[in-house]
Coordinates of N, CA and C and ligand atoms in Angstrom, one line a residue:
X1009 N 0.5 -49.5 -9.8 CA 1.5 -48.6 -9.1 C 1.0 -47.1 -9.3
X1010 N 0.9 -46.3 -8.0 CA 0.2 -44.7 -8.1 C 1.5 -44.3 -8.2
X1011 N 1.9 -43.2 -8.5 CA 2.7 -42.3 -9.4 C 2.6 -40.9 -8.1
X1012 N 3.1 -40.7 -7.5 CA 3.8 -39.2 -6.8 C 4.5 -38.0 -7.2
X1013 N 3.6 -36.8 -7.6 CA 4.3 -36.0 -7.9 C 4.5 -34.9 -6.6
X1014 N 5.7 -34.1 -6.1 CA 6.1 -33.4 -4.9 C 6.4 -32.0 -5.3
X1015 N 5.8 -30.9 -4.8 CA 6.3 -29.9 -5.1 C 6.5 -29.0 -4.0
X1016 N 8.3 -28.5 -3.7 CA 8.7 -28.0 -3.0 C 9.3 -27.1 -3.0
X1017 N 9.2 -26.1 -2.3 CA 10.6 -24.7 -1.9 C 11.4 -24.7 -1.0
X1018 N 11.9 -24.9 -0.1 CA 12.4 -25.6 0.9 C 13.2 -26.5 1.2
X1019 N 13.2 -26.8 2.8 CA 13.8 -27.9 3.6 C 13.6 -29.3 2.9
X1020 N 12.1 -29.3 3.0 CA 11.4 -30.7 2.1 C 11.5 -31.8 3.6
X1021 N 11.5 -31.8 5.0 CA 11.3 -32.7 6.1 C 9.7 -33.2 5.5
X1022 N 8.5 -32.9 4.9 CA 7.6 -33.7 4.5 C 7.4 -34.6 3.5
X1023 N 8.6 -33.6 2.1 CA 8.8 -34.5 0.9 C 9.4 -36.3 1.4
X1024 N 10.9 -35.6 2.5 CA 11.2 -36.9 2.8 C 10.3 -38.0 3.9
X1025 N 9.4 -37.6 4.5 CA 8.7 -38.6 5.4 C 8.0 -39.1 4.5
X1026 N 7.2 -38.1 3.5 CA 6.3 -39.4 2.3 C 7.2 -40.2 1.4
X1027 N 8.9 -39.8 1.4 CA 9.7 -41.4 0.9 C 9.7 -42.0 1.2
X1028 N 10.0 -41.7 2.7 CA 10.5 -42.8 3.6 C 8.9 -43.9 3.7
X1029 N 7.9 -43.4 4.0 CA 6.5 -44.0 4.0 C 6.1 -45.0 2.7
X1030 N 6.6 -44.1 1.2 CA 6.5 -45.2 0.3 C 7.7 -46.1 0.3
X1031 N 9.1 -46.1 0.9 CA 9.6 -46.8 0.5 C 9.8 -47.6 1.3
X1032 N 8.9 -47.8 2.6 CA 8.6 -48.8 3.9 C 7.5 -49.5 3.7
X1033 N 6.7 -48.5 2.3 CA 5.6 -49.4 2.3 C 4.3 -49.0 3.3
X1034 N 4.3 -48.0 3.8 CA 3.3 -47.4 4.5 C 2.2 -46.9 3.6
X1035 N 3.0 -46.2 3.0 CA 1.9 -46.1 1.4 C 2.0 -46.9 0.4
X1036 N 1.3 -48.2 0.3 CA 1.9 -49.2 -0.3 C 1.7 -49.2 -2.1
X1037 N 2.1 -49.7 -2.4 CA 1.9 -49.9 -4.0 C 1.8 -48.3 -5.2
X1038 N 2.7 -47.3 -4.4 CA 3.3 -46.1 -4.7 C 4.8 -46.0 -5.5
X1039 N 5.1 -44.6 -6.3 CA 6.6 -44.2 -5.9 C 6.3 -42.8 -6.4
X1040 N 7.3 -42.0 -5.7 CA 7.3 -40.7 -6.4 C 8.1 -40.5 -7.1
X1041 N 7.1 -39.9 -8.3 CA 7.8 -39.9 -9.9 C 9.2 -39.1 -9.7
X1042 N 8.4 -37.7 -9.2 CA 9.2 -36.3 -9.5 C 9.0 -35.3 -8.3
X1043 N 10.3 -34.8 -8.3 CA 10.1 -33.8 -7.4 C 10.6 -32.1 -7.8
X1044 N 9.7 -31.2 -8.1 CA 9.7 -30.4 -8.5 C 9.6 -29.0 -7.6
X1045 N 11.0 -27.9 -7.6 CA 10.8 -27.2 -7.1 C 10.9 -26.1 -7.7
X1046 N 10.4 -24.9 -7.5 CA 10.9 -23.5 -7.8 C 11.5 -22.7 -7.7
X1047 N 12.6 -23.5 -6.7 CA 13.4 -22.3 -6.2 C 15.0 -23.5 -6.1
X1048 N 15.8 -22.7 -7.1 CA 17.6 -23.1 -7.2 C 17.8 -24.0 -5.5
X1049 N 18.4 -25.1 -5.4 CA 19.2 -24.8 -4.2 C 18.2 -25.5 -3.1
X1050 N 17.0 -25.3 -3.0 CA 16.2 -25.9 -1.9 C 16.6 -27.4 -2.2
X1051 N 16.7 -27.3 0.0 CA 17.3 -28.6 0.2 C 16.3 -29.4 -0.2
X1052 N 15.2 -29.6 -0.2 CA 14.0 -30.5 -0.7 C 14.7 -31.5 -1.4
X1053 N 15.6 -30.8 -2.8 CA 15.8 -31.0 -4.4 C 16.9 -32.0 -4.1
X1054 N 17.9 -31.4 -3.2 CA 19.2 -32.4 -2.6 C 18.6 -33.3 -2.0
X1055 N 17.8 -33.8 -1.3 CA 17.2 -34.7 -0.6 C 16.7 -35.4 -1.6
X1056 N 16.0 -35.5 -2.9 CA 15.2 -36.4 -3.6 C 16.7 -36.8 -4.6
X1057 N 17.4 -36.1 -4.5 CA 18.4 -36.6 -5.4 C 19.6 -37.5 -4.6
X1058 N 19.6 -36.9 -3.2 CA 20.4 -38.4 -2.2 C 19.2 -39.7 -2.5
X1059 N 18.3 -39.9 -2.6 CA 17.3 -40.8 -2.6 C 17.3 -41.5 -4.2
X1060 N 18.0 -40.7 -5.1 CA 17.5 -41.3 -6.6 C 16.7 -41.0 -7.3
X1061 N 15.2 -39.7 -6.2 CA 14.7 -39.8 -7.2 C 14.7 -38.5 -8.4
X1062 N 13.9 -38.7 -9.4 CA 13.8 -37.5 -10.3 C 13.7 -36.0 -10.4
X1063 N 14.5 -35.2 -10.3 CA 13.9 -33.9 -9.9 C 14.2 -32.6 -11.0
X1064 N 13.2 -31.4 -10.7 CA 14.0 -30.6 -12.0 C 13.2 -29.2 -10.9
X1065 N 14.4 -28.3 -11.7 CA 14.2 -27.1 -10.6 C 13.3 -26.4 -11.6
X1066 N 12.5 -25.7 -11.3 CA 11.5 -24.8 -12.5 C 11.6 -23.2 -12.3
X1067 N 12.5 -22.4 -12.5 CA 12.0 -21.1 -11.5 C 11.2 -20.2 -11.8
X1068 N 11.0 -20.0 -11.0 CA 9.4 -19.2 -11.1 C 9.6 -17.5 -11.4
X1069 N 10.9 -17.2 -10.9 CA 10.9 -15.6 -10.6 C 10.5 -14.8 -12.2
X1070 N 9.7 -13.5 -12.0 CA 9.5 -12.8 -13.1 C 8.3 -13.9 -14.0
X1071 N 7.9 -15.0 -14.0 CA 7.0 -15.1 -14.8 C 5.5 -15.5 -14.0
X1072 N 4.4 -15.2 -15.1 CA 3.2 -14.6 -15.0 C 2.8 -16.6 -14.0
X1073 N 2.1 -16.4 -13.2 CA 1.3 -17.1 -12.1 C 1.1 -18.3 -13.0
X1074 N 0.0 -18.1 -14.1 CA -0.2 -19.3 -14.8 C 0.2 -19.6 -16.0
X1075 N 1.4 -18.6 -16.9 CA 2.4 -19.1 -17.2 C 3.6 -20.6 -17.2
X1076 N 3.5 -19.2 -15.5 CA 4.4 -20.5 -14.7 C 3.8 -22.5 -14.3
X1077 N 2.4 -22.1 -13.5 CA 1.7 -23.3 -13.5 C 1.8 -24.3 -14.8
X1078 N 1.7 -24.1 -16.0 CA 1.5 -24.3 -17.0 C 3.1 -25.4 -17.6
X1079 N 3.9 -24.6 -17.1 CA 5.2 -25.3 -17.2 C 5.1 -26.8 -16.2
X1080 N 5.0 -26.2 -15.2 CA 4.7 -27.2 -13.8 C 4.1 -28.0 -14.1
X1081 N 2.4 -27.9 -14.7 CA 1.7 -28.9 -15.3 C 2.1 -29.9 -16.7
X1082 N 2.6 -29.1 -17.3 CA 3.6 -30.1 -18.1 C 4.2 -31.4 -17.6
X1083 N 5.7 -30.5 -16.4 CA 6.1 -32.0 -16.3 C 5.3 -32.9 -15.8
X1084 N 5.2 -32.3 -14.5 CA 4.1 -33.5 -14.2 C 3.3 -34.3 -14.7
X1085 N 2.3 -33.8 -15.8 CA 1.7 -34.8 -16.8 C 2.9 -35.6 -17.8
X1086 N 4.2 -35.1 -17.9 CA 4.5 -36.1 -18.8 C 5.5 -37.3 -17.6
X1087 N 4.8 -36.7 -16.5 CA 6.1 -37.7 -15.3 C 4.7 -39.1 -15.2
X1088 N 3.2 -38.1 -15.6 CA 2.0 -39.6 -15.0 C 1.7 -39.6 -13.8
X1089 N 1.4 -38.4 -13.0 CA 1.8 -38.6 -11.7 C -0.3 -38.5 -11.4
X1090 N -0.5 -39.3 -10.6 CA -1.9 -39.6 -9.9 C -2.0 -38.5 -9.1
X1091 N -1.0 -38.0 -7.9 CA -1.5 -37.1 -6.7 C -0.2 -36.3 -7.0
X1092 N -0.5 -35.1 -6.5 CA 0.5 -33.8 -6.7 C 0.6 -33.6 -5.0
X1093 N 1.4 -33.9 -4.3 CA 2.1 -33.1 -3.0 C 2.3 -31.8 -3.1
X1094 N 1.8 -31.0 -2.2 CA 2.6 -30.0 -2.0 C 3.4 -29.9 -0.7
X1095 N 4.8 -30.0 -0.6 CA 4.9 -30.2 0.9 C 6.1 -28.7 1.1
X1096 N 5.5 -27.7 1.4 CA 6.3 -26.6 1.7 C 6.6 -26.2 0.6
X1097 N 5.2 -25.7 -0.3 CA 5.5 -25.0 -1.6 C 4.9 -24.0 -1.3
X1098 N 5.7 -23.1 -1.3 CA 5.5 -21.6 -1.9 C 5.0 -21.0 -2.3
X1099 N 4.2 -21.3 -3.2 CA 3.3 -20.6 -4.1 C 1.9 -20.9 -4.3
X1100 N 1.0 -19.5 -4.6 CA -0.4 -20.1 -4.5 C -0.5 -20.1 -5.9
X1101 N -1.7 -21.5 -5.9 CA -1.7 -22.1 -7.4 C -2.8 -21.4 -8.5
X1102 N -2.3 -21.0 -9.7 CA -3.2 -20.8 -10.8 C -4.6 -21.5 -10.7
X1103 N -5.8 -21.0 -10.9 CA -7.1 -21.8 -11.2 C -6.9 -22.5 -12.3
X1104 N -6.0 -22.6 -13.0 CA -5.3 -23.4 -14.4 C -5.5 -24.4 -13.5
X1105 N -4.3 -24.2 -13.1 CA -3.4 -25.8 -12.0 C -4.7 -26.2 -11.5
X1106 N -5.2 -25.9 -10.8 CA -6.2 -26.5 -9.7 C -7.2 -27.0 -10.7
X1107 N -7.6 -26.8 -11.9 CA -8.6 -27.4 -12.6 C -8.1 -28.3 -13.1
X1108 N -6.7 -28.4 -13.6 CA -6.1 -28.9 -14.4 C -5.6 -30.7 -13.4
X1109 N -5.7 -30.6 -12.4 CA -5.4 -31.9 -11.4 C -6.7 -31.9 -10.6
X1110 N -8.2 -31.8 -10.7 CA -9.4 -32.3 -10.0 C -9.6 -33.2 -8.4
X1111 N -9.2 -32.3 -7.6 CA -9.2 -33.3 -6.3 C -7.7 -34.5 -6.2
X1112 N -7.1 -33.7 -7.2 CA -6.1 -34.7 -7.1 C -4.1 -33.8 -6.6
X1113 N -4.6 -33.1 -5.5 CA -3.5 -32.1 -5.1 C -4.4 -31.9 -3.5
X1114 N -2.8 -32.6 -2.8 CA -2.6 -32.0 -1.7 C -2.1 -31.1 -1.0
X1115 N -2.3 -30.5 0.2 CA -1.4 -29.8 1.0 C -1.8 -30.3 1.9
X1116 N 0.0 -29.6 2.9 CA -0.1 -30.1 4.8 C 0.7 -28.7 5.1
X1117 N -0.4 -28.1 5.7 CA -0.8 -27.0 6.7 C -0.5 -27.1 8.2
X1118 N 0.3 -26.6 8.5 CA 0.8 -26.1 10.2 C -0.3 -25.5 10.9
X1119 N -1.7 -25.7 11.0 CA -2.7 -25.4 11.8 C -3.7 -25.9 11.5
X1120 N -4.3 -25.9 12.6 CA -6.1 -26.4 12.7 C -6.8 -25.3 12.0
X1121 N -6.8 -25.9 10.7 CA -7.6 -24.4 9.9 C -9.5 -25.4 10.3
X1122 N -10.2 -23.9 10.0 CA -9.6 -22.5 9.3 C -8.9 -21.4 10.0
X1123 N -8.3 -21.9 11.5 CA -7.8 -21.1 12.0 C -6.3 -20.5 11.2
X1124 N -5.8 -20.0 11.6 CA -4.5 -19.3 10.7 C -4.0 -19.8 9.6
X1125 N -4.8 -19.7 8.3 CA -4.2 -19.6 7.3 C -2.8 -18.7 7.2
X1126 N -2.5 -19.2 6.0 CA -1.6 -18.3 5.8 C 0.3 -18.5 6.3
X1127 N 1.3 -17.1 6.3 CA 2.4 -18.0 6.7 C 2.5 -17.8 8.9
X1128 N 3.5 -18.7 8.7 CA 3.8 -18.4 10.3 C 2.5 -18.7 10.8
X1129 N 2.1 -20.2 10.6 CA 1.0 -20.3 11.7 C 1.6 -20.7 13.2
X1130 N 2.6 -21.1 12.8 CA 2.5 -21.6 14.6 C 3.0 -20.3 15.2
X1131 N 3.2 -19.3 14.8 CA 3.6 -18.1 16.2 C 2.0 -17.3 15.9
X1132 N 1.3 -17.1 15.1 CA 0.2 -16.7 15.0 C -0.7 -17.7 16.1
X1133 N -0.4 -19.1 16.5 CA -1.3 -19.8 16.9 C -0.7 -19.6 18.6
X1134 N 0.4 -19.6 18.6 CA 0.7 -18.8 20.2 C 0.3 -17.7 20.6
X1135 N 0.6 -16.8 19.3 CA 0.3 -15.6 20.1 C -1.3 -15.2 20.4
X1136 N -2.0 -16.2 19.9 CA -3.5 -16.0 19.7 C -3.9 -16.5 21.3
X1137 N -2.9 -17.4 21.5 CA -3.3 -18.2 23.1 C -3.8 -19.6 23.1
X1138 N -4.4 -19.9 21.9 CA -4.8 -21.1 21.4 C -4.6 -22.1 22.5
X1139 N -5.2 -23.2 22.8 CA -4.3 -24.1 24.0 C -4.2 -25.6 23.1
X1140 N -4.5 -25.6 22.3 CA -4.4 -26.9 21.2 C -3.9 -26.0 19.7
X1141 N -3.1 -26.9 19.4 CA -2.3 -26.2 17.9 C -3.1 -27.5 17.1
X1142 N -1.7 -27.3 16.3 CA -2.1 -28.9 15.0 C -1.9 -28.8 13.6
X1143 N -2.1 -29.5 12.8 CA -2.2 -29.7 11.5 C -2.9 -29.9 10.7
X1144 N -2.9 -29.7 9.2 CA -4.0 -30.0 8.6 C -4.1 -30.8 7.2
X1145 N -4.2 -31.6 6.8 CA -4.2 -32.3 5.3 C -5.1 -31.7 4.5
X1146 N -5.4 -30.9 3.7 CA -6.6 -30.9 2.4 C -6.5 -30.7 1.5
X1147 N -7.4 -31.1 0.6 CA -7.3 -31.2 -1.3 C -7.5 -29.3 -1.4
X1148 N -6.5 -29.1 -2.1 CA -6.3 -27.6 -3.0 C -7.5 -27.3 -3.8
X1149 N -7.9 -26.2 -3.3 CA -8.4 -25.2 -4.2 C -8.0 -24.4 -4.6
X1150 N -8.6 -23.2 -5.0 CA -8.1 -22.0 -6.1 C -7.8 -20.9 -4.9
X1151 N -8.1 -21.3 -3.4 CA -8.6 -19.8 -2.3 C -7.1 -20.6 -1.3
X1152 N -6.9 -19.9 -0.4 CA -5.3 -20.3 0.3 C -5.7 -21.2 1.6
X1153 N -5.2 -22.2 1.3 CA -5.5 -22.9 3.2 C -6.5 -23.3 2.9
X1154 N -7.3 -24.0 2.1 CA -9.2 -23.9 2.0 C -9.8 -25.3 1.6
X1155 N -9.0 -25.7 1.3 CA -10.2 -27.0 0.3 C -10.4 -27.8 1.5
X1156 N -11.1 -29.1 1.1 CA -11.5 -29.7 2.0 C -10.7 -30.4 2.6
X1157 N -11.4 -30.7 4.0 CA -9.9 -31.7 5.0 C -9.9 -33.1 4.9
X1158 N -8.7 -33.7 5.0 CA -9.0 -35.1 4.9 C -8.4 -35.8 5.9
X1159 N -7.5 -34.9 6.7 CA -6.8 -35.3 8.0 C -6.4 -34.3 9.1
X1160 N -6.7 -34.0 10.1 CA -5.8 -33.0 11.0 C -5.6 -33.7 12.3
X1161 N -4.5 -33.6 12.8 CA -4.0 -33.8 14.4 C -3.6 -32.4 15.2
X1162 N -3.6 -33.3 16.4 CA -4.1 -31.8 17.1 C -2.6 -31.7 17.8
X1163 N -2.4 -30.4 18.8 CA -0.9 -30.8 19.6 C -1.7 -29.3 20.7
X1164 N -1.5 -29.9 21.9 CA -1.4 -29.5 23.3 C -0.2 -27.7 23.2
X1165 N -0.9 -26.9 23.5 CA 0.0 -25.7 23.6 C 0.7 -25.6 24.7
X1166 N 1.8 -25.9 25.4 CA 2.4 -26.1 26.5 C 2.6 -24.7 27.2
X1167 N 2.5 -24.2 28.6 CA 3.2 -22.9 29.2 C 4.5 -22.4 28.4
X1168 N 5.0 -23.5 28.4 CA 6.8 -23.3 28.2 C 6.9 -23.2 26.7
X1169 N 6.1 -23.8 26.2 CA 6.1 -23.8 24.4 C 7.0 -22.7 23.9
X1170 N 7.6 -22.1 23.0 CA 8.0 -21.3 22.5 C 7.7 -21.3 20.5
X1171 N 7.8 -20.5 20.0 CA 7.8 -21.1 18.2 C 8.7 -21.9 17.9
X1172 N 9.7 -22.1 18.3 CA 10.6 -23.3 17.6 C 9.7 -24.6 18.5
X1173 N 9.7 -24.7 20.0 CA 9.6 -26.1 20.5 C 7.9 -26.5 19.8
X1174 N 6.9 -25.2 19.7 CA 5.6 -25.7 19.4 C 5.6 -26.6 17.5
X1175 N 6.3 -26.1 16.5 CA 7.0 -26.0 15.5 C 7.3 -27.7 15.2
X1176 N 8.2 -27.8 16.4 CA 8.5 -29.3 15.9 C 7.8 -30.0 16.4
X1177 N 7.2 -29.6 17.3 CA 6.0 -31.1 17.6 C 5.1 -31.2 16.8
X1178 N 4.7 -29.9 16.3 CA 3.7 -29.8 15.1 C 4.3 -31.1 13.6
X1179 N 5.5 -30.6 13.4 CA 6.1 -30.8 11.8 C 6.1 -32.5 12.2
X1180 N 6.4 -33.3 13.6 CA 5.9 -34.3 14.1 C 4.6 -35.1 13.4
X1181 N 3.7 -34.4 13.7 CA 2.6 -34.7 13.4 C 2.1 -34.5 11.6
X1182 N 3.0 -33.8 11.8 CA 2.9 -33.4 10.1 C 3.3 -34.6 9.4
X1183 N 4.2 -35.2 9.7 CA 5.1 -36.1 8.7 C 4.5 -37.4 9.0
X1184 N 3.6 -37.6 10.2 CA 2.8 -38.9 10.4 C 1.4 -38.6 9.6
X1185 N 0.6 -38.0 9.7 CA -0.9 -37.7 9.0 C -0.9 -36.8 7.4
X1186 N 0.9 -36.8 7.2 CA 0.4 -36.6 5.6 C 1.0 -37.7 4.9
X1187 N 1.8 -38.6 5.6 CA 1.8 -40.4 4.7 C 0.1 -41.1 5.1
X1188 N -0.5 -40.6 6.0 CA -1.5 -41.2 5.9 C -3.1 -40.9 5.2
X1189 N -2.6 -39.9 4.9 CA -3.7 -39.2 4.0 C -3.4 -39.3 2.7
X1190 N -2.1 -39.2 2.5 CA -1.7 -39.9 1.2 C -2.3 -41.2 0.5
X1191 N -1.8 -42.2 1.5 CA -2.7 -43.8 1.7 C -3.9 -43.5 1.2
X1192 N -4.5 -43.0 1.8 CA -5.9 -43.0 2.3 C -6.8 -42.3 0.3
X1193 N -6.0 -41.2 -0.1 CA -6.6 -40.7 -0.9 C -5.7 -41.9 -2.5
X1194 N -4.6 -41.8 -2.4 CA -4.2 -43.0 -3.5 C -5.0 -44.3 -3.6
X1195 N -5.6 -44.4 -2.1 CA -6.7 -46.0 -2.8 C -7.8 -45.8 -2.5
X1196 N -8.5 -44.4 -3.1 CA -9.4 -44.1 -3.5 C -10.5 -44.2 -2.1
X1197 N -10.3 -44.4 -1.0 CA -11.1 -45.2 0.3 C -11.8 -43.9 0.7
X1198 N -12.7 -43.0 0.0 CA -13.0 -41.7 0.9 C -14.0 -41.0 -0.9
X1199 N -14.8 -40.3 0.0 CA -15.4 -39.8 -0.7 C -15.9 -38.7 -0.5
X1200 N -16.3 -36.9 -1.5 CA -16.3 -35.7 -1.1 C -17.3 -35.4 -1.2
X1201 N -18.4 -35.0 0.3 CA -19.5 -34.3 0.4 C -19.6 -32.9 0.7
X1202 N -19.8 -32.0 -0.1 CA -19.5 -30.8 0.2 C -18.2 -30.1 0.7
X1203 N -18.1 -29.8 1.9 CA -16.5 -29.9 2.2 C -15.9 -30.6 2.8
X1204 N -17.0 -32.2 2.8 CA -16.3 -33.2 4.0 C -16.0 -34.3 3.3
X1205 N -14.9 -34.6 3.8 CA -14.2 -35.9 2.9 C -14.7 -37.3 3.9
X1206 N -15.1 -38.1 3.3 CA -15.9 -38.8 4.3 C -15.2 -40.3 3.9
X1207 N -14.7 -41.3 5.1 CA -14.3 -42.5 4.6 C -14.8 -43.7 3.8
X1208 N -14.2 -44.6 3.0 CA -15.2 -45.0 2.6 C -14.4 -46.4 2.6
X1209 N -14.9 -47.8 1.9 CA -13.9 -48.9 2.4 C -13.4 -49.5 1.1
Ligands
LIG1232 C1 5.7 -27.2 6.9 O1 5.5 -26.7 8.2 C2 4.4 -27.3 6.1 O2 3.3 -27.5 6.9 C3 4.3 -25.9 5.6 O3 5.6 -25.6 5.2 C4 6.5 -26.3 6.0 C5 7.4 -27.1 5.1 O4 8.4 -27.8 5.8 N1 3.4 -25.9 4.4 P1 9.2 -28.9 5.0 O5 9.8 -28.2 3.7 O6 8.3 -30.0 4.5 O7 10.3 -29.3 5.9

């Protein structure tokens, strides 16, 4: 059984599609331990606790970056968790943290990086003119938006598009190719050449 740790600020619509994924069994032979946010009140935290599972709020305000990480890395090491989610977390991570979890921390990114890091990609990705948007899955590094990819889907920029309509077709795609990258990296089926994650069986 792989062990899931989630860390959110937010809504949490990705925390809940990788439940709903392990508890259908899409990510099979999973559970997530813990779900950990930094910020009071994010619905993320309500949503893991309609669901049962474990969660603890950590706040971050006023303390030092890897201070903070350091707390974070705690629980999660004493929750056992294999893969660290980040699904609409907030904050960029200490070179602590990132050493401290080795290829073993994701994120799901609202663009076809390396195009628009950073926040507000999808009105950045309109106003650019872009005619294909998308998403991105990759293993965390110490630099923002950057590590290697392990999944991206693409989405059609429509005339009529606006940021809310491009938004949800994106967060769509989001919630399908990060239970599957999830899969994909919990049973070990891939392996990292430089900055390409390459399948393996
Ligand atoms: C998503 O668009 C995700 O790609 C970005 O932040 C947003 C979080 O949404 N990193 P949610 O909290 O998962 O609903």
């Amino acid at each position: 059984m792989k062990r899931i740790g989630v860390l959110v600020s937010g809504r949490g619509s990705n925390f809940e599609a990788l439940a709903e994924s392990v508890a259908s069994g899409r990510i099979p032979n999973s559970e997530i331990g813990i779900v950990i946010s930094n910020r009071d009140g994010a619905p993320g935290i309500q949503r893991a606790e309609a669901r049962g599972i474990k969660t603890r709020v950590i706040p971050s305000k006023g303390l030092e970056r890897e201070i903070y990480d350091r707390q974070v890395a705690a629980v999660l090491n004493e929750s056992k968790v294999d893969l660290i989610c980040l699904a609409g977390y907030m904050r960029l991570l200490s070179p602590f943290f990132v050493a401290a979890f080795p290829n073993r921390i994701l994120n799901i990114h609202p663009s076809l990086l390396p195009s628009f890091p950073g926040l507000e990609s999808q009105r950045q990705a309109l106003e650019y003119g872009v005619k294909f948007a998308g998403c991105t899955v990759h293993f965390v590094d110490e630099n923002l938006d950057a590590g290697p990819i392990v999944l991206q889907a693409e989405v059609p920029v429509l005339d009529q598009d606006t940021e809310a309509t491009l938004s949800e077709k994106i967060l769509k795609e989001e919630h399908r190719i990060y239970s599957e990258a999830v899969k994909i990296v919990l049973e070990g089926k891939f392996k990292i050449e430089g900055r390409r994650v390459l399948r393996t069986n």
